Tab-separated table of C-alpha atoms in Angstrom:
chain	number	residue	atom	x	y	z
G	293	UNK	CA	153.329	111.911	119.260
G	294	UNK	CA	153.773	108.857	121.477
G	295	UNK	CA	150.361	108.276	123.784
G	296	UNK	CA	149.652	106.677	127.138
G	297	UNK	CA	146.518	106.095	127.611
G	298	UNK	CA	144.601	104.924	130.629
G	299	UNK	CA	140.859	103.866	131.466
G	300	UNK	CA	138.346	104.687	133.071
G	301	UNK	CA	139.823	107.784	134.669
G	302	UNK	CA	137.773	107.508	138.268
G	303	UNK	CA	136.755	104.444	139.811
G	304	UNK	CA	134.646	103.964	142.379
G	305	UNK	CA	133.674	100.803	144.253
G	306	UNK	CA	132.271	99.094	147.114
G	307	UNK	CA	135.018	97.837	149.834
G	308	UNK	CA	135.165	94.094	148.445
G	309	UNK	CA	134.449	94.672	145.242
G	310	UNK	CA	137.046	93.995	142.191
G	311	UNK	CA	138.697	96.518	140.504
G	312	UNK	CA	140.669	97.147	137.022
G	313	UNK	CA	142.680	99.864	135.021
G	314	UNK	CA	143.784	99.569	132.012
G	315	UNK	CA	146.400	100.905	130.007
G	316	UNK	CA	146.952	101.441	125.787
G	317	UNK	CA	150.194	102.499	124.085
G	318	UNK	CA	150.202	104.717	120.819
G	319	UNK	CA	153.346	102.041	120.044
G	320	UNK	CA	155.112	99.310	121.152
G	321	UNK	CA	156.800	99.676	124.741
G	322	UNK	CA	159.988	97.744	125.375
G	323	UNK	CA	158.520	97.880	129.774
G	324	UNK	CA	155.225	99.057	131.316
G	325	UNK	CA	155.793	100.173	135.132
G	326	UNK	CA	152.813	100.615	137.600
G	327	UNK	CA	152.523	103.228	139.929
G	328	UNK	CA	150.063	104.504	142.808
G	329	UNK	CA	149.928	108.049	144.134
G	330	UNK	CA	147.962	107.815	147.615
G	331	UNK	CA	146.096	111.088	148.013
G	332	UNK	CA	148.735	114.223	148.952
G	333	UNK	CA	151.874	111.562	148.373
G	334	UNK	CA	153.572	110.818	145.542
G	335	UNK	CA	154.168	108.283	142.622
G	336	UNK	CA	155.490	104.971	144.044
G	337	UNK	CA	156.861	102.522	142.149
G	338	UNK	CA	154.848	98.770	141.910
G	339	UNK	CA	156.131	96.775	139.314
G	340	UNK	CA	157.587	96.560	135.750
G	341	UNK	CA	156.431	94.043	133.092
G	342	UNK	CA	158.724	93.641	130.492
G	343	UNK	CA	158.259	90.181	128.763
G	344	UNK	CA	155.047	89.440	125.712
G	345	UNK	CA	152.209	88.436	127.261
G	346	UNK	CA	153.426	88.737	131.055
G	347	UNK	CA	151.456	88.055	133.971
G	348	UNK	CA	152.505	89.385	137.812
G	349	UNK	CA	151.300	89.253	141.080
G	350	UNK	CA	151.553	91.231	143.921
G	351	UNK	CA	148.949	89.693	146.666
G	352	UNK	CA	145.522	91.118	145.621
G	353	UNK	CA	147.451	92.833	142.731
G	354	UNK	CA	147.528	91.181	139.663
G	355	UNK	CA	149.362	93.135	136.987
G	356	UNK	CA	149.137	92.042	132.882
G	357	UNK	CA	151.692	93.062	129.648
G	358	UNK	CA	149.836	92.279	126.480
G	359	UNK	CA	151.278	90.100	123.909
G	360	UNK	CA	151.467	92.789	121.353
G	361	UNK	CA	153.199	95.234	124.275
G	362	UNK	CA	151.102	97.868	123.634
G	363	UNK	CA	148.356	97.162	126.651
G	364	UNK	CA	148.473	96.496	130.142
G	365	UNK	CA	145.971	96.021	132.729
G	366	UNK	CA	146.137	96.130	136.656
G	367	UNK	CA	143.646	94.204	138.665
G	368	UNK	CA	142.827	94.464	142.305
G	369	UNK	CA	140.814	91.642	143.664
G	370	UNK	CA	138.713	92.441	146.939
G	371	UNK	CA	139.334	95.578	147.512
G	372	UNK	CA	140.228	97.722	150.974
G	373	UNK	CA	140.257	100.900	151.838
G	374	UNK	CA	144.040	100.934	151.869
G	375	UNK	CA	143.908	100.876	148.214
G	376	UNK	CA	142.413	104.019	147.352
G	377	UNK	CA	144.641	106.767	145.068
G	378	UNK	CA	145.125	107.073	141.888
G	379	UNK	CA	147.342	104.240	139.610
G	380	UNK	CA	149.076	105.396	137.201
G	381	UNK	CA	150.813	103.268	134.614
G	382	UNK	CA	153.867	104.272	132.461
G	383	UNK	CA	156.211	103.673	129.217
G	384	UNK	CA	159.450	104.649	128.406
G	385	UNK	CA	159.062	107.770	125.829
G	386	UNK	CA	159.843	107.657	122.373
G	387	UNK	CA	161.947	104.803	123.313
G	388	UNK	CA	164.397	105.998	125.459
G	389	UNK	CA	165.341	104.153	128.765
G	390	UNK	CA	164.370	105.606	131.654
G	391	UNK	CA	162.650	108.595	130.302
G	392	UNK	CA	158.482	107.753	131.272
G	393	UNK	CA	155.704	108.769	129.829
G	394	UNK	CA	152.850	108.338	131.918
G	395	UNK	CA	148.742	107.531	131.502
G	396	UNK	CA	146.647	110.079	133.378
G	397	UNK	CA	145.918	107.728	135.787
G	398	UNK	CA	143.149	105.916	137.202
G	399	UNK	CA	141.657	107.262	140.588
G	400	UNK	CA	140.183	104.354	142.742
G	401	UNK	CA	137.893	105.354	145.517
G	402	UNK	CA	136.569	102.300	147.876
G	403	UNK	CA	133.896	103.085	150.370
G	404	UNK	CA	134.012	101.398	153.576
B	62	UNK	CA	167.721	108.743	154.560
B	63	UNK	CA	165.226	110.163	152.272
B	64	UNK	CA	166.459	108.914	148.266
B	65	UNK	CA	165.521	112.130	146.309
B	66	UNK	CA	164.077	115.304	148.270
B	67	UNK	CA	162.983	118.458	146.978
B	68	UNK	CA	162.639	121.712	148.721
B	69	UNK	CA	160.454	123.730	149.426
B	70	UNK	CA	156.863	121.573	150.036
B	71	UNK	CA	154.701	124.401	149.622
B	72	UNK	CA	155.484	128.056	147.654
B	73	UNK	CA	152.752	130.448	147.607
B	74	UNK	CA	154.319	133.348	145.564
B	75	UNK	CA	152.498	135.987	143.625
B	76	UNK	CA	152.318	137.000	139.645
B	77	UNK	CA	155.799	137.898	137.928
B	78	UNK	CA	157.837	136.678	141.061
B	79	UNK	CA	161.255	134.123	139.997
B	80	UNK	CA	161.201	131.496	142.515
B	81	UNK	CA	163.569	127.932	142.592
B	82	UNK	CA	163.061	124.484	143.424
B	83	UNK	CA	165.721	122.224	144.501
B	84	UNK	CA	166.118	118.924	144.574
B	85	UNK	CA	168.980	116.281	145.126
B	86	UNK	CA	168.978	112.489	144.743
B	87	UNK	CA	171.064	110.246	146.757
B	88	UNK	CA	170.624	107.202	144.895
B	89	UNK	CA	173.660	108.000	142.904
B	90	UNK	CA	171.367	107.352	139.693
B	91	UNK	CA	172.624	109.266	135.989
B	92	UNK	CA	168.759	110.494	135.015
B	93	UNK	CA	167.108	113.059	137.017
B	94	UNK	CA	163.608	114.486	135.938
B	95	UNK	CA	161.378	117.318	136.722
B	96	UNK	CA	157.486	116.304	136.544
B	97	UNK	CA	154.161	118.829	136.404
B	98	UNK	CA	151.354	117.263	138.317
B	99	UNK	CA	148.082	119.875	137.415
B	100	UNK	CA	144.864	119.699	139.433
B	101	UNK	CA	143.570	116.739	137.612
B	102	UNK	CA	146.233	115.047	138.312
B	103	UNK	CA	147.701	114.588	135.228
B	104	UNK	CA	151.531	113.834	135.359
B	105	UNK	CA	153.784	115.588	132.561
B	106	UNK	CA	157.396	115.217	132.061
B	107	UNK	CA	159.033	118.714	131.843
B	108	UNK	CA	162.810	117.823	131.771
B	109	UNK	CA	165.249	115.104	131.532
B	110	UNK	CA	168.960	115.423	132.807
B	111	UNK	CA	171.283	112.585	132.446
B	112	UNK	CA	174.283	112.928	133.416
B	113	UNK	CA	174.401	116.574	133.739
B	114	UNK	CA	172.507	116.678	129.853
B	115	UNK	CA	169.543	117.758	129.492
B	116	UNK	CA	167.944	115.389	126.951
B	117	UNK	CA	164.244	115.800	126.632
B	118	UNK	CA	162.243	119.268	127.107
B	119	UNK	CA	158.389	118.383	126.348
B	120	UNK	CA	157.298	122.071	125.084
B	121	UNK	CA	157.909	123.945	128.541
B	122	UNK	CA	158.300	127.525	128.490
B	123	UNK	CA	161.278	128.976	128.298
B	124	UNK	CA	160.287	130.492	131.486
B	125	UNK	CA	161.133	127.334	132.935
B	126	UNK	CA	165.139	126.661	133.022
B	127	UNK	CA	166.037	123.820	134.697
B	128	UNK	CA	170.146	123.854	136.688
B	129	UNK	CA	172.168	120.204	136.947
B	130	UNK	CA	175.525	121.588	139.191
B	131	UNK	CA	176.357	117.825	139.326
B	132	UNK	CA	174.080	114.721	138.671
B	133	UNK	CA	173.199	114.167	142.196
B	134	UNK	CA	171.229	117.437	142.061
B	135	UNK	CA	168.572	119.046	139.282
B	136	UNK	CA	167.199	122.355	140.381
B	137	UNK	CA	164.209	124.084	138.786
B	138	UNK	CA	164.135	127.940	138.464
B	139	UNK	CA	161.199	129.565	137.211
B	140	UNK	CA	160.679	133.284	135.959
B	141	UNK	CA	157.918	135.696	135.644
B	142	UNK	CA	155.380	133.396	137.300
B	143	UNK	CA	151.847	133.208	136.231
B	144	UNK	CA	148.398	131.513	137.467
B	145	UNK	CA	149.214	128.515	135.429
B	146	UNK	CA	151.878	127.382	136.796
B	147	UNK	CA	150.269	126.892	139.809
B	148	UNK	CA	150.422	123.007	140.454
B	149	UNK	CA	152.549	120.342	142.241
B	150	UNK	CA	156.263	119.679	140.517
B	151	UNK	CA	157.818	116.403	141.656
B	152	UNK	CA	161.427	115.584	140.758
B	153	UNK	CA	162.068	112.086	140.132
B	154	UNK	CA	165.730	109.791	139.259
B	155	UNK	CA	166.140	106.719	138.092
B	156	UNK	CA	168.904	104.954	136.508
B	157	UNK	CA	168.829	103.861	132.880
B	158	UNK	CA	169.551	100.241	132.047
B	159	UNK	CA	167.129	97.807	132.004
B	160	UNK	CA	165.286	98.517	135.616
B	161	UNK	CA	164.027	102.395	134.960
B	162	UNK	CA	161.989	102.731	138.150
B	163	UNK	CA	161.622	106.262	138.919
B	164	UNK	CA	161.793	107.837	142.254
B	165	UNK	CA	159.735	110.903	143.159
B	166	UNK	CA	160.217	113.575	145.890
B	167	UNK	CA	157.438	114.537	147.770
B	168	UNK	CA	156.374	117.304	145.234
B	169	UNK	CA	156.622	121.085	145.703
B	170	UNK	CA	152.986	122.469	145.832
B	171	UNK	CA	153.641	125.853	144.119
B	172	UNK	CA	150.183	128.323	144.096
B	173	UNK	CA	150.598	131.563	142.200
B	174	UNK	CA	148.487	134.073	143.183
């Protein structure tokens, strides 16, 4: 079946340091979307990439689509402490709008 | 104010008990899901309802039944509990089209003991 699937699964890092998840579709996704769960919260929504080879930024964020659809990556550049949870990104499953399939995430830890 | 809220945060219950979830969106989106969040954090899609249809069910148990009144509302009932199902459920809408941002609840942290 269809696959989401997201690397390295923990993450940790010194406060400053860079940081980067990425993501790899079983097939090719029409949208990616980005989301972070802070610790005890839940999934918020970040950002959707939808074009070939599309590049977004969100301050420190910097958020990829690969040209073949079927990757994405999520960089964070200098990071703080207000960045730590877990990032999850997510396709649309078996096609279907609106229906997501998501990675199993990518928990980012950043000590102070 | 809150877009989609789910009730109760926290269920302890014990082994065998039926207990429900509820949840209602006021976002007046057409999809409504239920999602299993397990200890490592892994996030599963359990249902889809749009428009009052249910149109995916990702190998839950039929222990699991989920209840769409009307599409501004997607409860989750849940028989015969057991240990596994011990983990946080978040509900979730969004609207299909071409923007499908979902938006979760605050999860319902449900321990089975």
């Amino acid at each position: 079946g269809q696959q989401v699937m997201q690397i390295p699964q923990y993450q940790h890092v010194q406060e400053g340091e860079d940081f980067t998840t990425y993501c790899n579709s079983s097939t090719t996704l029409s949208n990616i979307q980005w989301y972070k769960q802070r610790p005890g919260g839940h999934p918020v929504f970040l950002i959707q990439l939808v074009k070939s080879g599309e590049v977004k930024k969100q301050k420190r964020l910097t958020f990829q689509f690969g040209e073949a659809k079927k990757n994405s990556s999520l960089h964070i550049t200098a990071t703080q402490t207000t960045d730590v949870g877990t990032y999850f990104c997510a396709g649309p499953h078996g096609g279907s709008q609106g229906n997501l399939i998501f990675g199993k995430g990518t928990k980012l830890s950043v000590k102070p | 104010d809150t877009a989609v809220s789910q009730t109760p945060k926290y269920l302890v219950t014990q082994m065998g008990n039926d207990k429900s979830i509820k949840c209602e969106q006021n976002l007046g989106h057409d999809t409504m899901y239920w999602y299993k969040q397990d200890s490592k954090k892994f996030l599963k899609i359990m249902f889809s309802y749009n428009n009052k249809e249910l149109i995916i069910n990702e190998t839950v148990p039929n222990r699991f039944s989920p209840k769409s009144p009307d599409k501004a509302h997607l409860n989750l009932h849940i028989n015969s509990l057991e240990l596994g199902d011990s983990a946080v459920y978040f509900c979730a809408s969004s609207q299909l089209g071409r923007n499908t941002e979902a938006f979760f609840g605050q999860g319902t942290r449900l321990t089975v003991v």
